[in-house]
Structure formats: C-alpha cells, structure tokens
Backbone as a chain_set.jsonl record, in Angstrom:
{"seq": "MQIEGKNLSFRYHPKLPWILKDVSLTVKEGERVGLVGPSGYGKSTLVRLLAGYLEPEEGEILLDGKPLPRKGISPVQLIYQHPEKAINPRWKMKKVLQESGMFRQEVMDSLGIEKDWLERYPRELSGGELQRFCVARSLFPGTHFLFADEMSTMLDVITQAQIWNLMLREVESRNLGLLMVTHNMELAKKVCTRTVHLEEINHRGKL", "coords": {"N": [[-13.221, -19.761, 2.039], [-11.269, -19.06, 4.959], [-9.474, -17.154, 7.433], [-8.071, -17.744, 10.548], [-7.371, -16.774, 13.817], [-6.533, -18.41, 16.699], [-6.917, -18.304, 20.083], [-4.705, -16.554, 20.606], [-1.649, -15.433, 21.984], [0.764, -12.996, 22.811], [3.954, -11.532, 23.424], [6.845, -9.448, 23.561], [9.018, -10.242, 25.026], [9.806, -12.644, 27.547], [9.831, -11.446, 30.092], [8.366, -9.209, 29.87], [5.143, -7.497, 29.894], [2.089, -9.048, 28.674], [1.087, -8.343, 25.358], [-0.97, -9.196, 23.773], [-3.46, -11.464, 24.815], [-4.837, -14.574, 24.766], [-6.457, -14.171, 22.45], [-8.939, -14.401, 19.975], [-9.891, -14.454, 16.603], [-11.683, -14.412, 13.583], [-11.661, -14.123, 10.066], [-13.545, -14.15, 7.204], [-13.661, -14.943, 3.679], [-14.972, -12.384, 1.661], [-15.903, -10.934, 3.782], [-15.768, -7.754, 5.459], [-13.95, -6.474, 7.816], [-13.636, -4.344, 10.559], [-11.076, -3.426, 12.748], [-10.826, -2.073, 15.801], [-9.787, 0.057, 18.55], [-8.14, 1.208, 21.601], [-5.112, 3.203, 21.353], [-1.964, 1.551, 21.33], [-2.87, -0.889, 22.196], [-2.519, -3.216, 20.844], [-3.417, -3.666, 18.23], [-2.045, -3.492, 15.722], [-0.112, -5.427, 16.189], [-1.68, -7.756, 16.375], [-2.693, -7.913, 13.751], [-0.317, -8.304, 12.337], [0.428, -10.789, 13.348], [-1.698, -12.408, 12.37], [-1.215, -12.174, 9.662], [1.09, -13.543, 9.389], [3.565, -12.4, 9.885], [4.596, -12.26, 12.403], [5.275, -14.611, 15.056], [3.06, -16.294, 17.2], [3.267, -16.555, 20.78], [1.621, -18.231, 22.124], [-1.149, -20.214, 20.972], [-2.61, -20.404, 17.594], [-2.478, -19.797, 14.021], [-4.676, -20.27, 11.434], [-5.416, -21.24, 8.11], [-8.167, -21.955, 6.461], [-8.38, -24.111, 8.274], [-5.845, -25.204, 8.28], [-2.307, -24.822, 8.997], [-1.06, -21.52, 8.489], [0.601, -20.89, 5.458], [4.138, -20.44, 5.252], [5.979, -20.011, 3.327], [6.765, -18.81, 0.01], [4.6, -16.642, -1.968], [2.256, -15.068, -0.019], [-1.257, -15.744, 0.54], [-2.384, -13.881, 2.102], [-2.236, -10.512, 2.327], [-0.525, -7.736, 3.604], [-0.891, -4.321, 4.205], [0.911, -1.596, 5.138], [0.92, 1.319, 7.345], [3.066, 2.995, 6.87], [4.498, 3.224, 3.931], [7.142, 3.372, 3.009], [8.607, 1.679, 4.572], [8.035, -0.784, 3.678], [9.002, -1.3, 1.2], [11.671, -2.23, -0.906], [14.439, -0.191, -0.863], [16.363, -0.158, -2.801], [15.334, -0.998, -5.165], [13.858, -0.244, -8.307], [10.573, 1.063, -8.979], [9.171, -0.422, -10.846], [10.24, -2.993, -10.584], [9.36, -3.565, -8.042], [6.636, -3.993, -8.45], [6.809, -6.1, -10.266], [7.657, -8.141, -8.661], [5.394, -9.238, -7.502], [3.951, -9.82, -9.709], [1.983, -8.078, -10.504], [0.462, -6.284, -12.772], [-1.853, -5.058, -13.754], [-3.533, -2.952, -15.839], [-5.87, -1.504, -15.382], [-5.958, -1.313, -12.626], [-3.666, 0.196, -12.118], [-4.402, 2.554, -13.393], [-6.686, 3.287, -11.913], [-5.549, 3.849, -9.458], [-4.041, 5.992, -10.056], [-1.379, 5.766, -10.829], [1.412, 6.834, -12.451], [3.058, 6.332, -15.613], [5.805, 7.002, -15.802], [6.645, 6.811, -13.199], [7.358, 4.209, -12.756], [10.016, 3.863, -13.381], [11.371, 5.026, -11.364], [13.098, 5.323, -8.182], [12.191, 4.4, -4.778], [12.809, 6.605, -3.059], [12.402, 8.75, -4.654], [9.76, 9.27, -4.802], [6.665, 10.403, -3.333], [5.106, 9.793, -0.076], [2.383, 9.198, -0.453], [2.362, 8.419, -3.145], [3.999, 6.158, -3.035], [2.412, 4.529, -1.427], [0.326, 3.923, -3.123], [1.572, 2.123, -4.852], [2.082, 0.047, -3.043], [-0.506, -0.811, -2.486], [-1.324, -1.612, -5.066], [0.518, -3.693, -5.506], [-0.344, -5.533, -3.635], [-2.591, -6.662, -4.736], [-2.356, -8.968, -6.306], [-3.065, -11.955, -8.343], [-3.219, -14.202, -6.588], [-4.083, -13.328, -4.13], [-6.179, -13.55, -1.295], [-6.939, -12.416, 1.047], [-6.932, -9.169, 2.403], [-5.137, -7.124, 4.506], [-5.258, -4.13, 6.101], [-3.43, -1.818, 7.685], [-4.066, 0.961, 9.132], [-3.744, 2.219, 6.646], [-4.321, 4.489, 5.153], [-4.025, 6.698, 6.697], [-1.967, 8.636, 6.675], [-2.316, 9.987, 4.349], [-3.439, 12.357, 1.825], [-6.797, 13.629, 1.344], [-7.871, 13.146, -1.232], [-6.211, 11.123, -2.281], [-6.723, 9.136, -0.372], [-9.43, 8.595, -0.959], [-9.239, 7.595, -3.608], [-7.741, 5.242, -3.192], [-9.328, 3.738, -1.361], [-11.722, 3.464, -2.806], [-10.875, 1.86, -4.947], [-9.979, -0.394, -3.508], [-12.37, -1.344, -2.345], [-13.85, -2.0, -4.631], [-12.268, -4.114, -5.642], [-12.327, -5.93, -3.487], [-15.067, -6.564, -3.408], [-15.607, -7.508, -6.036], [-13.895, -9.683, -6.24], [-14.45, -11.147, -4.045], [-12.888, -10.918, -1.709], [-11.422, -11.182, 1.577], [-11.365, -8.646, 4.016], [-9.498, -6.997, 6.446], [-9.326, -4.274, 8.428], [-7.404, -1.967, 10.224], [-8.19, 0.81, 12.093], [-8.595, 4.184, 13.322], [-10.557, 5.746, 12.563], [-13.763, 6.005, 12.871], [-15.919, 6.701, 11.26], [-15.024, 6.026, 8.701], [-14.763, 3.273, 9.077], [-17.463, 2.571, 9.426], [-18.441, 3.053, 6.861], [-16.99, 1.289, 5.277], [-16.888, -1.316, 6.419], [-18.392, -4.539, 7.136], [-18.684, -5.576, 9.613], [-17.593, -4.714, 12.96], [-14.865, -5.079, 15.162], [-14.006, -4.728, 18.505], [-10.978, -4.469, 19.974], [-10.346, -4.377, 22.703], [-12.358, -5.833, 23.816], [-11.932, -8.47, 23.194], [-9.39, -9.073, 23.906], [-7.591, -10.454, 26.475], [-5.609, -9.609, 28.176], [-4.229, -8.865, 31.322], [-6.536, -9.675, 32.564], [-6.522, -12.161, 33.52]], "CA": [[-11.927, -19.704, 2.707], [-11.223, -18.164, 6.101], [-8.255, -17.138, 8.236], [-8.511, -17.786, 11.934], [-6.43, -16.744, 14.922], [-7.165, -19.113, 17.819], [-6.302, -18.184, 21.406], [-3.371, -15.997, 20.384], [-0.995, -14.633, 23.024], [2.051, -12.51, 22.297], [4.734, -10.496, 24.086], [8.148, -9.374, 22.905], [10.031, -10.855, 25.883], [9.129, -13.315, 28.664], [9.756, -10.603, 31.285], [7.505, -8.065, 29.575], [3.705, -7.811, 29.962], [1.441, -9.512, 27.452], [0.418, -7.378, 24.482], [-2.218, -9.894, 23.454], [-3.634, -12.67, 25.62], [-6.0, -15.416, 24.48], [-7.286, -13.456, 21.475], [-9.418, -15.192, 18.839], [-10.553, -13.638, 15.575], [-11.811, -15.076, 12.286], [-12.079, -13.303, 8.93], [-13.917, -14.994, 6.078], [-13.696, -14.295, 2.362], [-16.182, -11.603, 1.461], [-16.14, -10.082, 4.948], [-14.97, -6.533, 5.629], [-13.928, -6.369, 9.272], [-12.898, -3.239, 11.134], [-10.467, -3.704, 14.049], [-10.659, -0.782, 16.453], [-9.421, -0.034, 19.953], [-7.227, 2.26, 22.058], [-3.727, 3.159, 20.899], [-1.085, 0.746, 22.153], [-3.561, -2.06, 22.731], [-2.098, -4.426, 20.146], [-4.11, -3.884, 16.945], [-1.056, -3.779, 14.675], [0.504, -6.714, 16.525], [-2.617, -8.82, 16.002], [-2.732, -8.007, 12.296], [0.948, -8.909, 11.898], [0.344, -12.215, 13.67], [-2.623, -13.065, 11.45], [-0.62, -12.162, 8.327], [2.271, -14.406, 9.379], [4.786, -11.628, 10.058], [5.056, -12.577, 13.748], [4.85, -15.907, 15.563], [2.462, -16.182, 18.534], [3.848, -17.365, 21.847], [0.596, -19.251, 22.348], [-2.211, -20.187, 19.978], [-2.26, -20.76, 16.226], [-3.145, -19.117, 12.91], [-5.092, -21.297, 10.492], [-6.051, -20.88, 6.852], [-9.053, -23.089, 6.182], [-8.114, -25.217, 9.192], [-4.462, -25.66, 8.181], [-1.364, -23.756, 9.355], [-0.811, -20.513, 7.457], [1.87, -21.17, 4.785], [5.189, -19.478, 5.564], [6.87, -19.892, 2.175], [6.112, -18.352, -1.209], [3.77, -15.444, -1.839], [1.152, -15.398, 0.874], [-2.604, -15.324, 0.141], [-2.741, -12.786, 2.999], [-1.372, -9.373, 2.031], [-0.599, -6.691, 4.62], [-0.507, -2.98, 3.749], [1.269, -0.826, 6.323], [0.689, 2.762, 7.38], [4.252, 3.672, 6.339], [4.902, 2.414, 2.773], [8.596, 3.368, 2.803], [9.178, 0.57, 5.336], [7.606, -2.038, 3.06], [9.531, -1.366, -0.163], [13.132, -2.278, -0.989], [14.88, 1.117, -1.369], [17.323, -0.33, -3.913], [14.608, -1.425, -6.354], [12.959, 0.672, -8.997], [9.186, 0.712, -8.695], [8.754, -1.467, -11.775], [10.624, -4.275, -9.994], [8.483, -3.768, -6.889], [5.405, -4.608, -8.961], [7.129, -7.379, -10.9], [7.819, -9.133, -7.597], [4.112, -9.903, -7.273], [3.299, -10.073, -10.987], [0.797, -7.23, -10.553], [0.571, -5.227, -13.775], [-3.156, -4.82, -14.369], [-3.566, -1.533, -16.187], [-7.019, -0.823, -14.777], [-5.577, -1.014, -11.241], [-2.712, 1.309, -12.186], [-5.158, 3.76, -13.747], [-7.564, 3.643, -10.801], [-4.723, 4.381, -8.38], [-3.33, 7.186, -10.515], [0.053, 5.493, -10.966], [1.877, 7.319, -13.746], [3.993, 5.415, -16.246], [7.211, 7.329, -15.541], [6.991, 6.435, -11.821], [7.888, 2.845, -12.753], [11.466, 3.911, -13.52], [11.933, 5.773, -10.24], [13.377, 4.639, -6.923], [11.26, 4.847, -3.742], [13.162, 7.923, -2.501], [12.008, 9.778, -5.612], [8.303, 9.38, -4.771], [6.083, 10.815, -2.054], [4.481, 8.709, 0.669], [1.131, 8.835, -1.105], [2.673, 7.696, -4.382], [4.492, 4.835, -2.639], [1.312, 3.717, -0.914], [-0.412, 3.423, -4.289], [2.283, 0.93, -5.316], [1.869, -1.016, -2.063], [-1.859, -1.319, -2.708], [-1.317, -2.338, -6.341], [1.291, -4.927, -5.319], [-1.095, -6.482, -2.809], [-3.754, -7.168, -5.455], [-1.99, -9.98, -7.299], [-4.152, -12.938, -8.484], [-3.294, -15.169, -5.498], [-4.541, -12.719, -2.881], [-7.523, -13.877, -0.813], [-7.229, -11.551, 2.188], [-6.197, -7.907, 2.488], [-5.088, -6.533, 5.839], [-4.849, -2.73, 5.943], [-3.119, -1.279, 9.005], [-4.063, 2.434, 9.055], [-3.0, 2.442, 5.408], [-4.595, 5.779, 4.517], [-3.979, 7.745, 7.72], [-0.987, 9.675, 6.371], [-2.523, 10.439, 2.978], [-4.408, 13.423, 1.613], [-8.172, 13.142, 1.191], [-8.087, 12.645, -2.599], [-5.536, 9.83, -2.391], [-7.5, 8.199, 0.44], [-10.636, 8.205, -1.689], [-8.831, 6.748, -4.733], [-7.297, 3.939, -2.705], [-10.429, 2.971, -0.785], [-12.657, 3.114, -3.874], [-10.323, 0.695, -5.648], [-9.971, -1.539, -2.599], [-13.717, -1.88, -2.192], [-14.21, -2.667, -5.893], [-11.539, -5.38, -5.715], [-12.847, -6.816, -2.451], [-16.399, -7.03, -3.781], [-15.6, -8.271, -7.289], [-13.121, -10.924, -6.078], [-14.884, -11.783, -2.802], [-11.742, -10.962, -0.801], [-11.632, -10.827, 2.971], [-10.661, -7.416, 4.368], [-9.371, -6.634, 7.857], [-8.726, -2.95, 8.458], [-7.163, -1.297, 11.49], [-8.434, 2.232, 11.896], [-9.149, 4.996, 14.393], [-11.601, 6.541, 11.915], [-14.988, 5.23, 12.978], [-16.768, 6.991, 10.103], [-14.521, 5.19, 7.608], [-15.114, 1.884, 9.39], [-18.895, 2.394, 9.172], [-18.664, 3.04, 5.413], [-16.264, 0.2, 4.607], [-16.928, -2.637, 7.054], [-19.636, -5.256, 7.393], [-18.749, -5.69, 11.075], [-16.483, -4.084, 13.659], [-14.397, -5.79, 16.355], [-13.294, -3.886, 19.46], [-9.938, -5.348, 20.493], [-10.38, -4.441, 24.166], [-13.384, -6.799, 24.237], [-11.491, -9.858, 22.954], [-8.021, -9.195, 24.422], [-7.749, -10.741, 27.897], [-4.419, -9.246, 28.949], [-4.554, -8.215, 32.586], [-7.82, -10.146, 33.083], [-6.392, -13.549, 33.96]], "C": [[-11.999, -18.744, 3.891], [-9.858, -18.236, 6.773], [-8.681, -16.945, 9.684], [-7.333, -17.725, 12.884], [-7.114, -17.337, 16.138], [-6.329, -18.945, 19.083], [-4.871, -17.66, 21.339], [-2.896, -15.183, 21.585], [0.386, -14.244, 22.511], [2.632, -11.458, 23.237], [6.127, -10.549, 23.491], [9.268, -9.978, 23.742], [9.306, -11.491, 27.068], [8.98, -12.458, 29.922], [8.848, -9.382, 31.086], [6.033, -8.467, 29.675], [3.184, -8.328, 28.617], [0.887, -8.317, 26.677], [-0.944, -7.92, 24.098], [-2.285, -11.154, 24.305], [-4.95, -13.343, 25.279], [-6.997, -14.722, 23.548], [-7.671, -14.389, 20.324], [-10.18, -14.287, 17.877], [-10.554, -14.397, 14.262], [-12.278, -14.066, 11.246], [-12.348, -14.238, 7.758], [-13.826, -14.218, 4.77], [-15.037, -13.587, 2.195], [-16.539, -10.705, 2.624], [-15.262, -8.84, 4.902], [-15.033, -6.168, 7.107], [-13.076, -5.176, 9.694], [-12.376, -3.627, 12.509], [-10.14, -2.373, 14.696], [-10.292, -1.007, 17.917], [-8.442, 1.058, 20.314], [-5.828, 2.097, 21.468], [-2.894, 2.324, 21.873], [-1.71, -0.525, 22.699], [-3.284, -3.333, 21.937], [-2.761, -4.678, 18.81], [-3.121, -4.259, 15.85], [-0.368, -5.115, 14.924], [-0.392, -7.868, 16.11], [-2.665, -9.0, 14.491], [-1.458, -8.663, 11.765], [1.003, -10.4, 12.228], [-0.525, -12.947, 12.648], [-2.067, -13.143, 10.032], [0.642, -13.012, 8.242], [3.586, -13.679, 9.529], [5.4, -11.829, 11.444], [4.548, -13.963, 14.126], [4.231, -15.732, 16.948], [3.225, -17.026, 19.548], [2.912, -18.508, 22.217], [-0.46, -19.113, 21.265], [-1.716, -20.51, 18.582], [-3.061, -19.944, 15.227], [-3.421, -20.157, 11.84], [-5.733, -20.68, 9.261], [-6.852, -22.082, 6.398], [-8.67, -24.322, 6.999], [-6.704, -25.757, 9.156], [-3.517, -24.513, 8.533], [-1.13, -22.801, 8.188], [0.533, -20.789, 6.792], [2.884, -20.056, 5.016], [6.143, -19.253, 4.392], [6.07, -19.457, 0.948], [5.309, -17.086, -0.952], [2.513, -15.803, -1.072], [-0.19, -14.963, 0.291], [-3.127, -14.191, 1.027], [-1.756, -11.648, 2.776], [-1.623, -8.248, 3.03], [-0.088, -5.371, 4.048], [-0.313, -2.107, 4.983], [0.864, 0.642, 6.203], [1.831, 3.512, 6.71], [4.829, 2.857, 5.168], [6.408, 2.338, 2.569], [9.273, 2.225, 3.546], [8.89, -0.779, 4.685], [8.174, -2.249, 1.663], [11.048, -1.354, -0.126], [13.65, -0.97, -1.599], [15.829, 1.028, -2.556], [16.637, -0.752, -5.21], [13.87, -0.256, -6.983], [11.531, 0.156, -8.832], [8.645, -0.36, -9.639], [9.059, -2.844, -11.199], [9.762, -4.593, -8.78], [7.189, -4.448, -7.326], [5.67, -5.966, -9.599], [7.26, -8.501, -9.875], [6.526, -9.908, -7.365], [3.396, -10.252, -8.577], [2.062, -9.224, -11.199], [0.991, -6.09, -11.555], [-0.751, -5.011, -14.495], [-3.322, -3.322, -14.602], [-4.734, -0.808, -15.534], [-6.752, -0.474, -13.314], [-4.65, 0.19, -11.211], [-3.45, 2.62, -12.471], [-6.023, 4.229, -12.581], [-6.794, 4.279, -9.65], [-3.955, 5.639, -8.786], [-1.829, 6.994, -10.603], [0.499, 5.882, -12.369], [3.01, 6.44, -14.285], [5.446, 5.714, -15.884], [7.623, 7.019, -14.1], [7.642, 5.056, -11.773], [9.412, 2.821, -12.816], [12.138, 4.675, -12.374], [12.23, 4.851, -9.063], [12.423, 5.179, -5.852], [11.543, 6.25, -3.202], [12.724, 9.075, -3.4], [10.493, 9.987, -5.662], [7.84, 9.817, -3.386], [5.478, 9.6, -1.346], [3.181, 8.247, 0.041], [1.341, 8.043, -2.381], [3.167, 6.287, -4.074], [3.353, 3.938, -2.157], [0.447, 3.172, -2.047], [0.233, 2.149, -4.826], [2.074, -0.237, -4.345], [0.492, -1.644, -2.227], [-1.902, -2.142, -3.994], [-0.614, -3.682, -6.196], [0.499, -5.984, -4.558], [-2.221, -7.179, -3.568], [-3.401, -8.178, -6.541], [-3.04, -11.099, -7.311], [-4.296, -13.911, -7.32], [-3.754, -14.609, -4.175], [-5.969, -13.14, -2.549], [-7.946, -12.985, 0.354], [-6.333, -10.319, 2.142], [-6.291, -7.385, 3.912], [-4.513, -5.13, 5.698], [-4.676, -2.104, 7.329], [-2.961, 0.234, 8.918], [-3.434, 2.907, 7.742], [-3.226, 3.817, 4.791], [-4.47, 6.963, 5.473], [-3.102, 8.922, 7.322], [-1.224, 10.345, 5.014], [-3.528, 11.59, 2.904], [-5.768, 12.818, 1.256], [-8.412, 12.536, -0.194], [-7.449, 11.267, -2.769], [-6.256, 8.772, -1.57], [-8.709, 7.686, -0.331], [-10.301, 7.277, -2.854], [-8.517, 5.34, -4.255], [-8.469, 3.123, -2.166], [-11.486, 2.608, -1.82], [-12.178, 1.887, -4.634], [-10.376, -0.537, -4.76], [-11.351, -2.168, -2.499], [-14.193, -2.57, -3.469], [-13.55, -4.039, -5.987], [-12.089, -6.386, -4.704], [-14.193, -7.398, -2.86], [-16.372, -7.901, -5.032], [-14.892, -9.614, -7.148], [-13.483, -11.676, -4.803], [-13.722, -11.944, -1.822], [-12.195, -10.686, 0.628], [-10.792, -9.6, 3.299], [-10.674, -7.243, 5.881], [-8.655, -5.299, 7.905], [-8.602, -2.45, 9.891], [-7.363, 0.191, 11.265], [-8.884, 2.886, 13.196], [-10.334, 5.825, 13.874], [-12.908, 5.743, 11.898], [-15.94, 5.488, 11.813], [-16.35, 6.152, 8.902], [-14.9, 3.734, 7.843], [-16.586, 1.612, 9.101], [-19.182, 2.277, 7.675], [-18.108, 1.781, 4.754], [-16.67, -1.182, 5.115], [-18.334, -3.214, 7.194], [-19.789, -5.565, 8.873], [-17.487, -5.083, 11.679], [-16.157, -4.87, 14.919], [-13.617, -4.813, 17.227], [-12.274, -4.763, 20.187], [-9.986, -5.457, 22.012], [-11.411, -5.442, 24.678], [-12.936, -8.243, 24.047], [-10.073, -10.12, 23.447], [-8.091, -9.327, 25.941], [-6.476, -10.439, 28.702], [-4.851, -8.51, 30.229], [-5.856, -8.689, 33.216], [-7.73, -11.554, 33.678], [-5.747, -13.63, 35.334]], "O": [[-12.704, -17.736, 3.838], [-9.169, -19.254, 6.693], [-9.525, -16.108, 10.002], [-6.401, -18.523, 12.78], [-8.152, -16.839, 16.572], [-5.181, -19.386, 19.147], [-3.952, -18.232, 21.926], [-3.632, -14.359, 22.129], [1.08, -15.034, 21.872], [1.915, -10.613, 23.773], [6.545, -11.584, 22.973], [10.362, -10.207, 23.227], [8.308, -10.951, 27.545], [8.093, -12.715, 30.737], [8.6, -8.622, 32.023], [5.706, -9.648, 29.555], [3.771, -8.071, 27.566], [0.297, -7.404, 27.255], [-1.941, -7.198, 24.097], [-1.276, -11.833, 24.494], [-6.027, -12.779, 25.469], [-8.2, -14.685, 23.809], [-6.818, -15.083, 19.769], [-11.002, -13.468, 18.286], [-9.535, -14.964, 13.87], [-13.171, -13.258, 11.504], [-11.483, -15.022, 7.367], [-13.903, -12.989, 4.757], [-16.09, -14.122, 2.542], [-17.377, -9.814, 2.489], [-14.151, -8.87, 4.372], [-16.029, -5.627, 7.588], [-11.94, -5.018, 9.245], [-13.138, -4.105, 13.349], [-9.287, -1.629, 14.212], [-10.459, -2.101, 18.454], [-7.956, 1.768, 19.434], [-5.413, 0.99, 21.126], [-3.096, 2.384, 23.085], [-1.135, -1.17, 23.576], [-3.754, -4.409, 22.306], [-2.686, -5.792, 18.291], [-3.332, -5.235, 15.129], [-0.073, -5.851, 13.983], [0.088, -8.855, 15.552], [-2.676, -10.131, 14.005], [-1.514, -9.483, 10.849], [1.565, -11.184, 11.463], [-0.129, -13.987, 12.124], [-2.4, -14.06, 9.281], [1.204, -13.188, 7.161], [4.639, -14.281, 9.319], [6.593, -11.594, 11.634], [3.54, -14.437, 13.601], [4.832, -15.076, 17.798], [3.762, -18.082, 19.212], [3.349, -19.602, 22.574], [-0.648, -18.033, 20.704], [-0.548, -20.848, 18.394], [-4.156, -19.464, 15.52], [-2.508, -20.848, 11.388], [-6.496, -19.719, 9.357], [-6.291, -23.102, 5.998], [-8.64, -25.438, 6.478], [-6.377, -26.672, 9.912], [-3.886, -23.348, 8.383], [-1.017, -23.228, 7.039], [1.534, -20.915, 7.498], [2.538, -18.875, 4.981], [7.02, -18.393, 4.463], [4.867, -19.698, 0.855], [5.338, -16.529, 0.145], [1.794, -16.733, -1.437], [-0.268, -13.933, -0.379], [-4.176, -13.611, 0.748], [-0.559, -11.812, 3.014], [-2.764, -7.856, 3.274], [1.002, -5.307, 3.48], [-1.237, -1.902, 5.769], [0.52, 1.133, 5.128], [1.613, 4.536, 6.062], [5.571, 1.901, 5.394], [6.909, 1.357, 2.02], [10.387, 1.836, 3.198], [9.441, -1.8, 5.096], [7.873, -3.248, 1.011], [11.648, -0.561, 0.599], [13.328, -0.669, -2.748], [16.071, 2.023, -3.239], [17.291, -0.853, -6.248], [13.331, 0.607, -6.29], [11.309, -1.029, -8.58], [7.755, -1.123, -9.265], [8.243, -3.76, -11.307], [9.466, -5.758, -8.515], [6.703, -5.363, -6.66], [4.851, -6.878, -9.487], [7.006, -9.666, -10.182], [6.561, -11.101, -7.065], [2.354, -10.907, -8.557], [1.183, -9.59, -11.979], [1.6, -5.067, -11.24], [-0.772, -4.806, -15.708], [-3.258, -2.528, -13.663], [-4.616, 0.362, -15.171], [-7.251, 0.533, -12.813], [-4.815, 1.094, -10.391], [-3.16, 3.654, -11.87], [-6.089, 5.423, -12.292], [-7.318, 5.144, -8.949], [-3.298, 6.27, -7.958], [-1.076, 7.958, -10.468], [0.02, 5.325, -13.357], [3.805, 5.884, -13.527], [6.235, 4.791, -15.68], [8.816, 6.967, -13.801], [8.399, 4.764, -10.847], [10.035, 1.863, -12.357], [13.34, 4.937, -12.42], [11.689, 3.75, -8.962], [11.901, 6.285, -5.992], [10.61, 7.002, -2.919], [12.678, 10.228, -2.97], [9.998, 10.78, -6.462], [8.541, 9.62, -2.393], [5.354, 8.524, -1.931], [2.898, 7.05, 0.0], [0.594, 7.108, -2.67], [2.805, 5.333, -4.762], [3.331, 2.741, -2.441], [-0.103, 2.076, -1.937], [-0.462, 1.207, -5.208], [1.907, -1.379, -4.774], [0.339, -2.861, -2.12], [-2.452, -3.243, -4.011], [-1.095, -4.695, -6.704], [0.65, -7.181, -4.803], [-2.752, -8.184, -3.094], [-4.065, -8.239, -7.576], [-3.836, -11.188, -6.376], [-5.398, -14.406, -7.08], [-3.814, -15.339, -3.185], [-6.855, -13.096, -3.402], [-9.135, -12.813, 0.623], [-5.135, -10.414, 1.877], [-7.382, -7.225, 4.457], [-3.39, -4.968, 5.221], [-5.65, -1.888, 8.05], [-1.867, 0.737, 8.664], [-2.682, 3.881, 7.726], [-2.41, 4.271, 3.988], [-4.772, 8.097, 5.104], [-3.442, 10.073, 7.595], [-0.423, 11.175, 4.581], [-4.354, 11.772, 3.798], [-5.865, 11.64, 0.911], [-9.09, 11.515, -0.31], [-8.061, 10.355, -3.327], [-6.391, 7.632, -2.014], [-8.978, 6.485, -0.351], [-10.993, 6.282, -3.071], [-8.974, 4.361, -4.844], [-8.592, 1.94, -2.482], [-12.093, 1.541, -1.722], [-12.961, 0.986, -4.933], [-10.777, -1.611, -5.211], [-11.485, -3.39, -2.56], [-14.86, -3.603, -3.407], [-14.196, -5.016, -6.367], [-12.29, -7.556, -5.031], [-14.435, -8.592, -2.681], [-17.047, -8.929, -5.081], [-15.231, -10.575, -7.839], [-12.899, -12.719, -4.507], [-13.587, -12.986, -1.181], [-13.218, -10.041, 0.856], [-9.63, -9.522, 2.902], [-11.723, -7.33, 6.518], [-7.507, -5.193, 7.474], [-9.555, -2.498, 10.668], [-6.774, 0.77, 10.352], [-9.476, 2.239, 14.06], [-11.016, 6.507, 14.638], [-13.126, 4.91, 11.017], [-16.689, 4.595, 11.418], [-17.193, 5.63, 8.173], [-15.311, 3.039, 6.914], [-16.929, 0.546, 8.59], [-20.048, 1.507, 7.26], [-18.681, 1.269, 3.792], [-16.785, -2.121, 4.327], [-19.317, -2.489, 7.347], [-20.903, -5.794, 9.344], [-16.459, -4.952, 11.015], [-17.054, -5.278, 15.657], [-12.688, -4.153, 16.761], [-12.643, -5.682, 20.919], [-9.698, -6.521, 22.56], [-11.353, -5.856, 25.836], [-13.493, -9.148, 24.668], [-9.603, -11.257, 23.412], [-8.586, -8.429, 26.622], [-6.3, -10.969, 29.799], [-5.729, -7.647, 30.2], [-6.255, -8.189, 34.267], [-8.688, -12.074, 34.249], [-5.559, -14.725, 35.863]]}, "num_chains": 1, "name": "protein.A"}
C-alpha cells in the first residue's frame, strides 16, 4: 500500500501566494520518511493535504491509486505538535480512546498512560500526557500510515524517548508507513529510512 500526492498546489486564497506548487511525494508502507525544510515553507500544509485534512487547489491524493477516502476512520493518522487542539475538551480521555477502539494494554503501558488518567478531562492533563493519548489513539488496527508533525518538539526528553520507541516498534512490527515533519536532523537520521527536503520539490516562485 502507498499514499501519493501528485502535483499538489495549495494556497489559502486566490489572491495570496502559493504555499505549495506542483509538489509530488509518495510514502509506502514500511517506509520512514523525514520531511524537512525551512520554517514557513509548507511542511505542515503538505502533511495535512496528504492526510486528507485539506483539499488541494490542484493535484490529487491517492491511496493505492484511488482517491483517499473522506468518510469513516482514515487509514492515515495525523499526530499534531499541539495535542490540545486535536482532542475534544468535553470528552473524558477514556472516550477519546474509545473513539478509535484503541485499548491495547501494552501500548498504554509503553506510553506510561496511567489508569486514573482515563477518567480525566483534557484540561486536567499536561501536554505530554495528552500527546501520549494522541499517539495511542492513532495506533488503532486500521492504521496503515502515521504522519507526525513535530509531535515531540514540546515534550521533555524522557517522554520523547518513550513515544518514539513505541512508534518505531509499531511501525516495524506492523509495516506502517511513517512521515515525520521535524527540524531535528539527528532525530531524522535515527528514525528515517530517507529524508525529503521540501524546498527541493516545492516549485513555488519557480514557475
């Protein structure tokens, strides 16, 4: 299985400059791809397009040659840098996990998720604790691709290590495709099988 963005172009308004222009990128199952580039160059926008959160103005996103499904739980899961923006503040954390059917105890243990956290609301947990839930939620059985947008940037070193150790085990054991946005080149070297520099494939201002 593979997810492919073909000749993607995007801007937020017809009168504004292009953020992405004629960008193509493919991620296959089993690949671990690092997406790097200057700040403000469109890395997060590209990841959101590939995950189906945004619609391209030009181009298409294909999953095994067919349009990415827009209904139901997506096989492409996106983990944001700021977990508080990705969780319903009115739900207890148990319901957050129930939404995806993700209750594997070994995942909970590996992420250090404590049992009493399940009965708390998001406002009662720290950013690092919330991010653990976002990672756990993304690992439901139907996931084939994980997109991580600077997901560990705001976390302490211990939490970063816990999350990435689990992610790599899951990616390798389940042959998942991983696309990670990062400014940390050392992390990209350790995690990724290849690295893509967005400034080399983004043709904005070159046409």
